[in-house]
PDB file of C-alpha atoms in Angstrom:
ATOM      1  CA  ARG A   1      18.687  -1.595  18.269  1.00  0.00           C
ATOM      2  CA  GLY A   2      19.430  -1.618  14.367  1.00  0.00           C
ATOM      3  CA  ARG A   3      19.512   1.113  11.559  1.00  0.00           C
ATOM      4  CA  GLY A   4      18.082   3.723  14.242  1.00  0.00           C
ATOM      5  CA  VAL A   5      14.978   1.994  14.944  1.00  0.00           C
ATOM      6  CA  GLU A   6      13.994   0.345  18.207  1.00  0.00           C
ATOM      7  CA  TYR A   7      12.736  -3.474  18.181  1.00  0.00           C
ATOM      8  CA  THR A   8      10.848  -5.164  21.008  1.00  0.00           C
ATOM      9  CA  VAL A   9      10.474  -8.760  21.772  1.00  0.00           C
ATOM     10  CA  GLY A  10       7.424 -10.255  22.021  1.00  0.00           C
ATOM     11  CA  PRO A  11       3.997 -10.021  20.418  1.00  0.00           C
ATOM     12  CA  SER A  12       2.849  -6.684  21.652  1.00  0.00           C
ATOM     13  CA  ARG A  13       0.307  -4.940  19.273  1.00  0.00           C
ATOM     14  CA  PRO A  14       1.904  -1.621  18.318  1.00  0.00           C
ATOM     15  CA  GLU A  15       0.325   1.712  17.922  1.00  0.00           C
ATOM     16  CA  ALA A  16      -0.661   2.651  14.602  1.00  0.00           C
ATOM     17  CA  THR A  17       1.952   4.898  13.001  1.00  0.00           C
ATOM     18  CA  MET A  18       1.739   6.999  10.003  1.00  0.00           C
ATOM     19  CA  THR A  19       5.267   7.385   8.439  1.00  0.00           C
ATOM     20  CA  ARG A  20       5.088   9.663   5.680  1.00  0.00           C
ATOM     21  CA  MET A  21       2.475  11.247   3.237  1.00  0.00           C
ATOM     22  CA  SER A  22       1.324   8.977   0.315  1.00  0.00           C
ATOM     23  CA  HIS A  23       2.098   9.645  -3.019  1.00  0.00           C
ATOM     24  CA  ILE A  24      -0.445   8.959  -5.823  1.00  0.00           C
ATOM     25  CA  LEU A  25      -0.330   9.341  -9.354  1.00  0.00           C
ATOM     26  CA  ILE A  26      -3.566  10.036 -11.265  1.00  0.00           C
ATOM     27  CA  VAL A  27      -3.804   9.106 -14.858  1.00  0.00           C
ATOM     28  CA  ASP A  28      -6.775  10.278 -16.893  1.00  0.00           C
ATOM     29  CA  ASP A  29      -6.844  12.045 -20.527  1.00  0.00           C
ATOM     30  CA  ASP A  30      -9.324  14.893 -18.891  1.00  0.00           C
ATOM     31  CA  PRO A  31      -7.513  17.569 -17.294  1.00  0.00           C
ATOM     32  CA  HIS A  32     -10.513  18.819 -15.485  1.00  0.00           C
ATOM     33  CA  ILE A  33     -11.009  15.327 -13.940  1.00  0.00           C
ATOM     34  CA  ARG A  34      -7.117  15.158 -12.960  1.00  0.00           C
ATOM     35  CA  ASP A  35      -7.657  18.536 -11.419  1.00  0.00           C
ATOM     36  CA  LEU A  36     -10.586  17.840  -9.274  1.00  0.00           C
ATOM     37  CA  LEU A  37      -9.179  14.154  -8.069  1.00  0.00           C
ATOM     38  CA  ALA A  38      -6.008  15.824  -7.494  1.00  0.00           C
ATOM     39  CA  PHE A  39      -7.806  18.518  -5.329  1.00  0.00           C
ATOM     40  CA  ALA A  40      -9.540  15.752  -3.326  1.00  0.00           C
ATOM     41  CA  LEU A  41      -6.690  13.761  -2.746  1.00  0.00           C
ATOM     42  CA  GLY A  42      -4.492  16.780  -1.497  1.00  0.00           C
ATOM     43  CA  LYS A  43      -7.074  17.730   0.783  1.00  0.00           C
ATOM     44  CA  ALA A  44      -6.799  13.907   2.291  1.00  0.00           C
ATOM     45  CA  GLY A  45      -3.177  14.934   2.696  1.00  0.00           C
ATOM     46  CA  MET A  46      -1.948  13.043  -0.189  1.00  0.00           C
ATOM     47  CA  SER A  47       0.898  13.948  -2.649  1.00  0.00           C
ATOM     48  CA  VAL A  48      -0.122  13.951  -5.966  1.00  0.00           C
ATOM     49  CA  ALA A  49       1.334  13.528  -9.623  1.00  0.00           C
ATOM     50  CA  GLU A  50      -0.632  13.576 -12.750  1.00  0.00           C
ATOM     51  CA  ALA A  51      -0.267  12.363 -16.258  1.00  0.00           C
ATOM     52  CA  SER A  52      -2.630  12.577 -19.238  1.00  0.00           C
ATOM     53  CA  ASP A  53      -1.642   9.224 -20.654  1.00  0.00           C
ATOM     54  CA  GLY A  54       0.258   5.947 -20.453  1.00  0.00           C
ATOM     55  CA  GLU A  55       3.613   7.485 -21.902  1.00  0.00           C
ATOM     56  CA  ASP A  56       3.282  10.676 -19.378  1.00  0.00           C
ATOM     57  CA  ALA A  57       2.526   7.746 -16.633  1.00  0.00           C
ATOM     58  CA  GLN A  58       5.623   6.171 -17.323  1.00  0.00           C
ATOM     59  CA  ALA A  59       7.922   9.478 -17.236  1.00  0.00           C
ATOM     60  CA  ALA A  60       5.907  10.166 -14.036  1.00  0.00           C
ATOM     61  CA  ILE A  61       6.862   6.804 -12.570  1.00  0.00           C
ATOM     62  CA  ALA A  62      10.454   7.392 -13.566  1.00  0.00           C
ATOM     63  CA  ARG A  63      10.823  10.612 -11.456  1.00  0.00           C
ATOM     64  CA  ARG A  64       8.948   9.091  -8.492  1.00  0.00           C
ATOM     65  CA  MET A  65       7.633   5.682  -7.833  1.00  0.00           C
ATOM     66  CA  PRO A  66       3.874   6.491  -6.695  1.00  0.00           C
ATOM     67  CA  ASP A  67       2.753   4.241  -3.497  1.00  0.00           C
ATOM     68  CA  LEU A  68       0.304   1.728  -3.583  1.00  0.00           C
ATOM     69  CA  MET A  69      -3.049   2.955  -2.165  1.00  0.00           C
ATOM     70  CA  VAL A  70      -2.664   0.736   1.188  1.00  0.00           C
ATOM     71  CA  LEU A  71       0.979   2.082   1.748  1.00  0.00           C
ATOM     72  CA  ASP A  72       1.353   3.962   4.958  1.00  0.00           C
ATOM     73  CA  THR A  73      -2.124   3.246   6.096  1.00  0.00           C
ATOM     74  CA  ALA A  74      -3.328   2.879   9.615  1.00  0.00           C
ATOM     75  CA  GLU A  75      -3.734  -0.386  11.116  1.00  0.00           C
ATOM     76  CA  GLU A  76      -6.698  -2.486  10.222  1.00  0.00           C
ATOM     77  CA  GLU A  77      -7.852  -5.399  12.077  1.00  0.00           C
ATOM     78  CA  ALA A  78      -8.110  -8.024   9.507  1.00  0.00           C
ATOM     79  CA  PHE A  79      -4.546  -7.798   8.833  1.00  0.00           C
ATOM     80  CA  ASP A  80      -3.654  -7.351  12.461  1.00  0.00           C
ATOM     81  CA  ASP A  81      -5.666 -10.651  13.376  1.00  0.00           C
ATOM     82  CA  LEU A  82      -3.666 -12.333  10.515  1.00  0.00           C
ATOM     83  CA  VAL A  83      -0.020 -11.694  11.870  1.00  0.00           C
ATOM     84  CA  PHE A  84      -0.933 -12.701  15.623  1.00  0.00           C
ATOM     85  CA  VAL A  85      -2.310 -15.935  14.409  1.00  0.00           C
ATOM     86  CA  ALA A  86       0.705 -16.489  12.045  1.00  0.00           C
ATOM     87  CA  ALA A  87       3.064 -15.900  14.985  1.00  0.00           C
ATOM     88  CA  LYS A  88       0.775 -18.141  17.136  1.00  0.00           C
ATOM     89  CA  ALA A  89       0.677 -20.949  14.526  1.00  0.00           C
ATOM     90  CA  CYS A  90       4.243 -20.987  13.550  1.00  0.00           C
ATOM     91  CA  ALA A  91       5.586 -20.379  17.287  1.00  0.00           C
ATOM     92  CA  ALA A  92       7.276 -17.231  16.123  1.00  0.00           C
ATOM     93  CA  PRO A  93       8.162 -14.274  18.153  1.00  0.00           C
ATOM     94  CA  ILE A  94       7.686 -11.979  14.823  1.00  0.00           C
ATOM     95  CA  ALA A  95       5.099 -11.912  12.278  1.00  0.00           C
ATOM     96  CA  LEU A  96       4.663  -9.387   9.596  1.00  0.00           C
ATOM     97  CA  ILE A  97       2.516  -8.498   6.360  1.00  0.00           C
ATOM     98  CA  THR A  98       5.032  -6.845   4.485  1.00  0.00           C
ATOM     99  CA  LEU A  99       4.683  -4.717   1.066  1.00  0.00           C
ATOM    100  CA  LEU A 100       7.630  -3.268  -1.202  1.00  0.00           C
ATOM    101  CA  ASP A 101       8.040  -0.256  -3.102  1.00  0.00           C
ATOM    102  CA  ALA A 102      11.102   0.746  -4.927  1.00  0.00           C
ATOM    103  CA  ASP A 103      12.912   1.647  -2.014  1.00  0.00           C
ATOM    104  CA  ARG A 104      11.481   0.083   1.111  1.00  0.00           C
ATOM    105  CA  GLN A 105       9.458  -2.774   2.671  1.00  0.00           C
ATOM    106  CA  TRP A 106       6.748  -1.349   4.732  1.00  0.00           C
ATOM    107  CA  PHE A 107       4.847  -3.231   7.280  1.00  0.00           C
ATOM    108  CA  LYS A 108       0.698  -3.191   7.069  1.00  0.00           C
ATOM    109  CA  ALA A 109       1.006  -5.527  10.162  1.00  0.00           C
ATOM    110  CA  ARG A 110       3.184  -6.557  12.862  1.00  0.00           C
ATOM    111  CA  VAL A 111       3.805  -8.377  15.947  1.00  0.00           C
ATOM    112  CA  GLY A 112       6.872  -8.476  17.959  1.00  0.00           C
ATOM    113  CA  LEU A 113       8.313  -5.651  16.044  1.00  0.00           C
ATOM    114  CA  ASP A 114       8.434  -1.870  16.567  1.00  0.00           C
ATOM    115  CA  ALA A 115       9.839  -0.702  13.304  1.00  0.00           C
ATOM    116  CA  CYS A 116       7.121   0.145  10.842  1.00  0.00           C
ATOM    117  CA  GLU A 117       9.713  -0.161   7.576  1.00  0.00           C
ATOM    118  CA  THR A 118      13.069  -1.135   6.603  1.00  0.00           C
ATOM    119  CA  GLY A 119      15.034  -0.362   3.270  1.00  0.00           C
ATOM    120  CA  ARG A 120      14.667  -2.991   0.845  1.00  0.00           C
ATOM    121  CA  ASP A 121      18.221  -3.394  -0.116  1.00  0.00           C
ATOM    122  CA  ILE A 122      18.382  -5.512   3.057  1.00  0.00           C
ATOM    123  CA  SER A 123      15.080  -7.103   3.222  1.00  0.00           C
ATOM    124  CA  PHE A 124      14.449 -10.860   3.207  1.00  0.00           C
ATOM    125  CA  CYS A 125      11.016  -9.914   1.449  1.00  0.00           C
ATOM    126  CA  GLY A 126      12.656  -8.593  -1.325  1.00  0.00           C
ATOM    127  CA  HIS A 127      14.034 -12.306  -2.204  1.00  0.00           C
ATOM    128  CA  ALA A 128      10.701 -13.940  -1.134  1.00  0.00           C
ATOM    129  CA  ILE A 129       8.701 -11.939  -3.769  1.00  0.00           C
ATOM    130  CA  LEU A 130      10.806 -13.322  -6.509  1.00  0.00           C
ATOM    131  CA  GLY A 131       9.170 -16.735  -5.932  1.00  0.00           C
ATOM    132  CA  ASP A 132       5.632 -18.304  -5.804  1.00  0.00           C
ATOM    133  CA  ASP A 133       6.083 -20.421  -2.630  1.00  0.00           C
ATOM    134  CA  ILE A 134       7.281 -20.306   0.720  1.00  0.00           C
ATOM    135  CA  PHE A 135      10.974 -18.441   0.850  1.00  0.00           C
ATOM    136  CA  LEU A 136      12.669 -20.176   3.890  1.00  0.00           C
ATOM    137  CA  ILE A 137      16.065 -19.492   5.707  1.00  0.00           C
ATOM    138  CA  GLU A 138      16.911 -21.742   8.626  1.00  0.00           C
ATOM    139  CA  ASN A 139      19.879 -20.265   9.615  1.00  0.00           C
ATOM    140  CA  ALA A 140      20.653 -16.827   8.165  1.00  0.00           C
ATOM    141  CA  LEU A 141      24.167 -16.914   9.409  1.00  0.00           C
ATOM    142  CA  ALA A 142      25.046 -19.987   7.564  1.00  0.00           C
ATOM    143  CA  ASP A 143      23.337 -18.320   4.439  1.00  0.00           C
ATOM    144  CA  GLU A 144      26.145 -16.271   2.514  1.00  0.00           C
ATOM    145  CA  ARG A 145      23.117 -13.968   1.258  1.00  0.00           C
ATOM    146  CA  PHE A 146      22.337 -12.875   4.342  1.00  0.00           C
ATOM    147  CA  ALA A 147      25.235 -13.505   6.681  1.00  0.00           C
ATOM    148  CA  ASP A 148      26.264  -9.900   7.169  1.00  0.00           C
ATOM    149  CA  ASN A 149      22.941  -8.343   6.579  1.00  0.00           C
ATOM    150  CA  PRO A 150      22.613  -5.731   9.454  1.00  0.00           C
ATOM    151  CA  LEU A 151      19.087  -7.493  10.161  1.00  0.00           C
ATOM    152  CA  VAL A 152      21.070 -10.552  11.092  1.00  0.00           C
ATOM    153  CA  THR A 153      24.360  -8.976  12.844  1.00  0.00           C
ATOM    154  CA  GLY A 154      22.237  -6.777  14.530  1.00  0.00           C
ATOM    155  CA  ALA A 155      18.392  -6.259  15.997  1.00  0.00           C
ATOM    156  CA  PRO A 156      16.046  -7.879  15.409  1.00  0.00           C
ATOM    157  CA  ASP A 157      19.198 -10.729  15.287  1.00  0.00           C
ATOM    158  CA  ILE A 158      17.020 -12.421  12.380  1.00  0.00           C
ATOM    159  CA  ARG A 159      18.007 -16.271  12.084  1.00  0.00           C
ATOM    160  CA  PHE A 160      14.946 -17.910  10.916  1.00  0.00           C
ATOM    161  CA  TYR A 161      12.571 -16.623   8.135  1.00  0.00           C
ATOM    162  CA  ALA A 162       9.729 -18.011   6.496  1.00  0.00           C
ATOM    163  CA  GLY A 163       7.890 -15.738   3.876  1.00  0.00           C
ATOM    164  CA  MET A 164       4.953 -16.477   1.663  1.00  0.00           C
ATOM    165  CA  PRO A 165       4.392 -13.964  -1.398  1.00  0.00           C
ATOM    166  CA  LEU A 166       1.131 -11.948  -1.731  1.00  0.00           C
ATOM    167  CA  ALA A 167      -0.048 -11.694  -5.011  1.00  0.00           C
ATOM    168  CA  ASP A 168      -2.177  -9.049  -6.454  1.00  0.00           C
ATOM    169  CA  SER A 169      -5.133  -9.225  -8.876  1.00  0.00           C
ATOM    170  CA  GLU A 170      -2.815  -9.384 -11.641  1.00  0.00           C
ATOM    171  CA  GLY A 171      -0.523 -12.111 -10.196  1.00  0.00           C
ATOM    172  CA  HIS A 172       2.326  -9.479  -9.026  1.00  0.00           C
ATOM    173  CA  ASN A 173       4.094 -10.122  -5.839  1.00  0.00           C
ATOM    174  CA  LEU A 174       3.473  -7.483  -3.705  1.00  0.00           C
ATOM    175  CA  GLY A 175       4.966  -8.365  -0.411  1.00  0.00           C
ATOM    176  CA  THR A 176       4.643 -11.538   2.039  1.00  0.00           C
ATOM    177  CA  LEU A 177       3.144 -12.699   5.176  1.00  0.00           C
ATOM    178  CA  CYS A 178       6.322 -13.677   6.855  1.00  0.00           C
ATOM    179  CA  VAL A 179       7.438 -15.168  10.356  1.00  0.00           C
ATOM    180  CA  ILE A 180      10.906 -14.548  11.728  1.00  0.00           C
ATOM    181  CA  ASP A 181      12.880 -16.025  14.801  1.00  0.00           C
ATOM    182  CA  ARG A 182      15.988 -15.419  16.654  1.00  0.00           C
ATOM    183  CA  GLN A 183      16.787 -18.710  16.941  1.00  0.00           C
ATOM    184  CA  PRO A 184      17.681 -21.329  13.800  1.00  0.00           C
ATOM    185  CA  ARG A 185      15.056 -23.657  13.403  1.00  0.00           C
ATOM    186  CA  ILE A 186      12.868 -25.461  10.533  1.00  0.00           C
ATOM    187  CA  LEU A 187       9.150 -25.157   9.704  1.00  0.00           C
ATOM    188  CA  SER A 188       7.144 -28.262  10.213  1.00  0.00           C
ATOM    189  CA  SER A 189       4.591 -29.314   7.534  1.00  0.00           C
ATOM    190  CA  LYS A 190       1.746 -28.060   9.616  1.00  0.00           C
ATOM    191  CA  GLN A 191       3.117 -24.926   9.890  1.00  0.00           C
ATOM    192  CA  ARG A 192       4.091 -24.484   6.283  1.00  0.00           C
ATOM    193  CA  GLN A 193       0.573 -25.000   5.479  1.00  0.00           C
ATOM    194  CA  ALA A 194      -0.904 -22.518   8.142  1.00  0.00           C
ATOM    195  CA  LEU A 195       1.405 -20.070   6.429  1.00  0.00           C
ATOM    196  CA  GLN A 196       0.384 -20.608   3.437  1.00  0.00           C
ATOM    197  CA  ASP A 197      -3.315 -20.506   4.036  1.00  0.00           C
ATOM    198  CA  LEU A 198      -3.153 -17.234   6.166  1.00  0.00           C
ATOM    199  CA  ALA A 199      -0.954 -15.745   3.238  1.00  0.00           C
ATOM    200  CA  GLN A 200      -3.843 -16.818   0.793  1.00  0.00           C
ATOM    201  CA  ALA A 201      -6.343 -14.768   3.263  1.00  0.00           C
ATOM    202  CA  ALA A 202      -4.020 -11.711   3.519  1.00  0.00           C
ATOM    203  CA  ALA A 203      -3.963 -11.566  -0.229  1.00  0.00           C
ATOM    204  CA  GLN A 204      -7.678 -11.952  -0.303  1.00  0.00           C
ATOM    205  CA  ALA A 205      -7.819  -9.254   2.003  1.00  0.00           C
ATOM    206  CA  LEU A 206      -5.755  -6.901  -0.192  1.00  0.00           C
ATOM    207  CA  LEU A 207      -7.652  -7.837  -3.125  1.00  0.00           C
ATOM    208  CA  LEU A 208     -10.887  -6.811  -1.410  1.00  0.00           C
ATOM    209  CA  ARG A 209      -9.548  -3.664  -0.134  1.00  0.00           C
ATOM    210  CA  GLU A 210      -8.407  -2.494  -3.581  1.00  0.00           C
ATOM    211  CA  ARG A 211     -11.760  -3.221  -5.098  1.00  0.00           C
ATOM    212  CA  THR A 212     -13.383  -1.210  -2.612  1.00  0.00           C
ATOM    213  CA  ILE A 213     -11.042   1.683  -2.876  1.00  0.00           C
ATOM    214  CA  ASN A 214     -11.390   1.281  -6.842  1.00  0.00           C
ATOM    215  CA  ARG A 215     -15.259   1.344  -6.691  1.00  0.00           C
ATOM    216  CA  GLY A 216     -15.226   4.402  -4.443  1.00  0.00           C
ATOM    217  CA  LEU A 217     -12.669   6.124  -7.145  1.00  0.00           C
ATOM    218  CA  GLU A 218     -14.550   5.121  -9.936  1.00  0.00           C
ATOM    219  CA  ALA A 219     -17.925   6.731  -8.536  1.00  0.00           C
ATOM    220  CA  GLY A 220     -16.197   9.802  -7.739  1.00  0.00           C
ATOM    221  CA  ARG A 221     -14.614  10.000 -11.322  1.00  0.00           C
ATOM    222  CA  SER A 222     -18.367   9.387 -12.732  1.00  0.00           C
ATOM    223  CA  TYR A 223     -19.846  11.821 -10.321  1.00  0.00           C
ATOM    224  CA  ILE A 224     -17.098  14.699 -11.492  1.00  0.00           C
ATOM    225  CA  GLN A 225     -17.474  13.629 -15.036  1.00  0.00           C
ATOM    226  CA  GLU A 226     -21.389  13.920 -14.746  1.00  0.00           C
ATOM    227  CA  VAL A 227     -20.966  17.366 -13.143  1.00  0.00           C
ATOM    228  CA  SER A 228     -18.509  18.519 -15.867  1.00  0.00           C
ATOM    229  CA  THR A 229     -20.772  17.517 -18.683  1.00  0.00           C
ATOM    230  CA  ASN A 230     -23.856  19.111 -17.052  1.00  0.00           C
ATOM    231  CA  GLU A 231     -21.986  22.633 -16.453  1.00  0.00           C
ATOM    232  CA  ALA A 232     -20.566  22.441 -19.891  1.00  0.00           C
ATOM    233  CA  LEU A 233     -24.158  21.949 -21.302  1.00  0.00           C
ATOM    234  CA  TYR A 234     -25.885  24.448 -19.463  1.00  0.00           C
ATOM    235  CA  ARG A 235     -23.080  26.926 -20.269  1.00  0.00           C
ATOM    236  CA  ALA A 236     -23.444  26.134 -24.238  1.00  0.00           C
ATOM    237  CA  ILE A 237     -27.216  26.514 -23.624  1.00  0.00           C
ATOM    238  CA  VAL A 238     -26.861  29.885 -21.562  1.00  0.00           C
ATOM    239  CA  GLU A 239     -23.944  31.419 -23.790  1.00  0.00           C
ATOM    240  CA  ASP A 240     -25.696  30.668 -27.093  1.00  0.00           C
ATOM    241  CA  GLN A 241     -28.776  33.015 -26.381  1.00  0.00           C
ATOM    242  CA  ALA A 242     -28.883  36.518 -28.127  1.00  0.00           C
ATOM    243  CA  GLU A 243     -30.699  37.985 -24.867  1.00  0.00           C
ATOM    244  CA  LEU A 244     -28.969  38.565 -21.463  1.00  0.00           C
ATOM    245  CA  ILE A 245     -29.496  36.263 -19.323  1.00  0.00           C
ATOM    246  CA  SER A 246     -28.663  36.290 -15.521  1.00  0.00           C
ATOM    247  CA  LEU A 247     -28.954  34.140 -12.232  1.00  0.00           C
ATOM    248  CA  ALA A 248     -29.586  35.869  -9.055  1.00  0.00           C
ATOM    249  CA  THR A 249     -30.299  34.701  -5.134  1.00  0.00           C
ATOM    250  CA  PRO A 250     -33.345  35.738  -3.369  1.00  0.00           C
ATOM    251  CA  ASP A 251     -31.583  38.749  -2.198  1.00  0.00           C
ATOM    252  CA  GLY A 252     -31.067  40.001  -5.641  1.00  0.00           C
ATOM    253  CA  ARG A 253     -27.294  39.167  -5.427  1.00  0.00           C
ATOM    254  CA  LEU A 254     -26.038  38.129  -9.115  1.00  0.00           C
ATOM    255  CA  THR A 255     -24.446  34.940  -9.561  1.00  0.00           C
ATOM    256  CA  PHE A 256     -24.189  34.406 -13.283  1.00  0.00           C
ATOM    257  CA  VAL A 257     -24.684  37.085 -16.270  1.00  0.00           C
TER     258      VAL A 257
END
């Protein structure tokens, strides 16, 4: 046990866990569109903040960092398969796809570990995302940066860590694909190449997911804009008439006057 979280040994596939509500920031100069998107996301169980422009967005981020759309989502087979292959290829009892926000590292996929997140301040991945190649720790107890880390001195008793950063479409590192062992060891050249290749596949899967979500959001935004424009045009035409105009249902109930 470490930091109040249970860990297990061995590559058992964990149950899907939703740790908390996602927090989404909507930025649009049209308040009607912001309201409609906020309503839809709220109905989907998300916490929403709104901003009208870049300055407002920066202020909103300063108040509370929004989550990536992938954070706190259910398990997905594409990512689960990658960590299982990474664990096997690197002969490691633990393999993770981690994503970091302001305060924590969250595991999109994991094998050999029950915890779904840890604090960013004690994470190995927080160091790994600062570079562009594999971040390797062969013996954490012998490394002054990690010797007193609670993930080393307590469960899951990390000794060996190898993490390859995962970059987004703009080249920013979001997290890692990493393998962990409870014994000091090295990473062979074949294992290093396998970890790099699998990390590239994970980054591509995240990019594909991002593009799919963005297409859906853009389609929704276009639809909302069209509805808003048509409604404004309709009311402009109707309300400009001198005569009384009304709409009624077949049973005679007035719906617009």
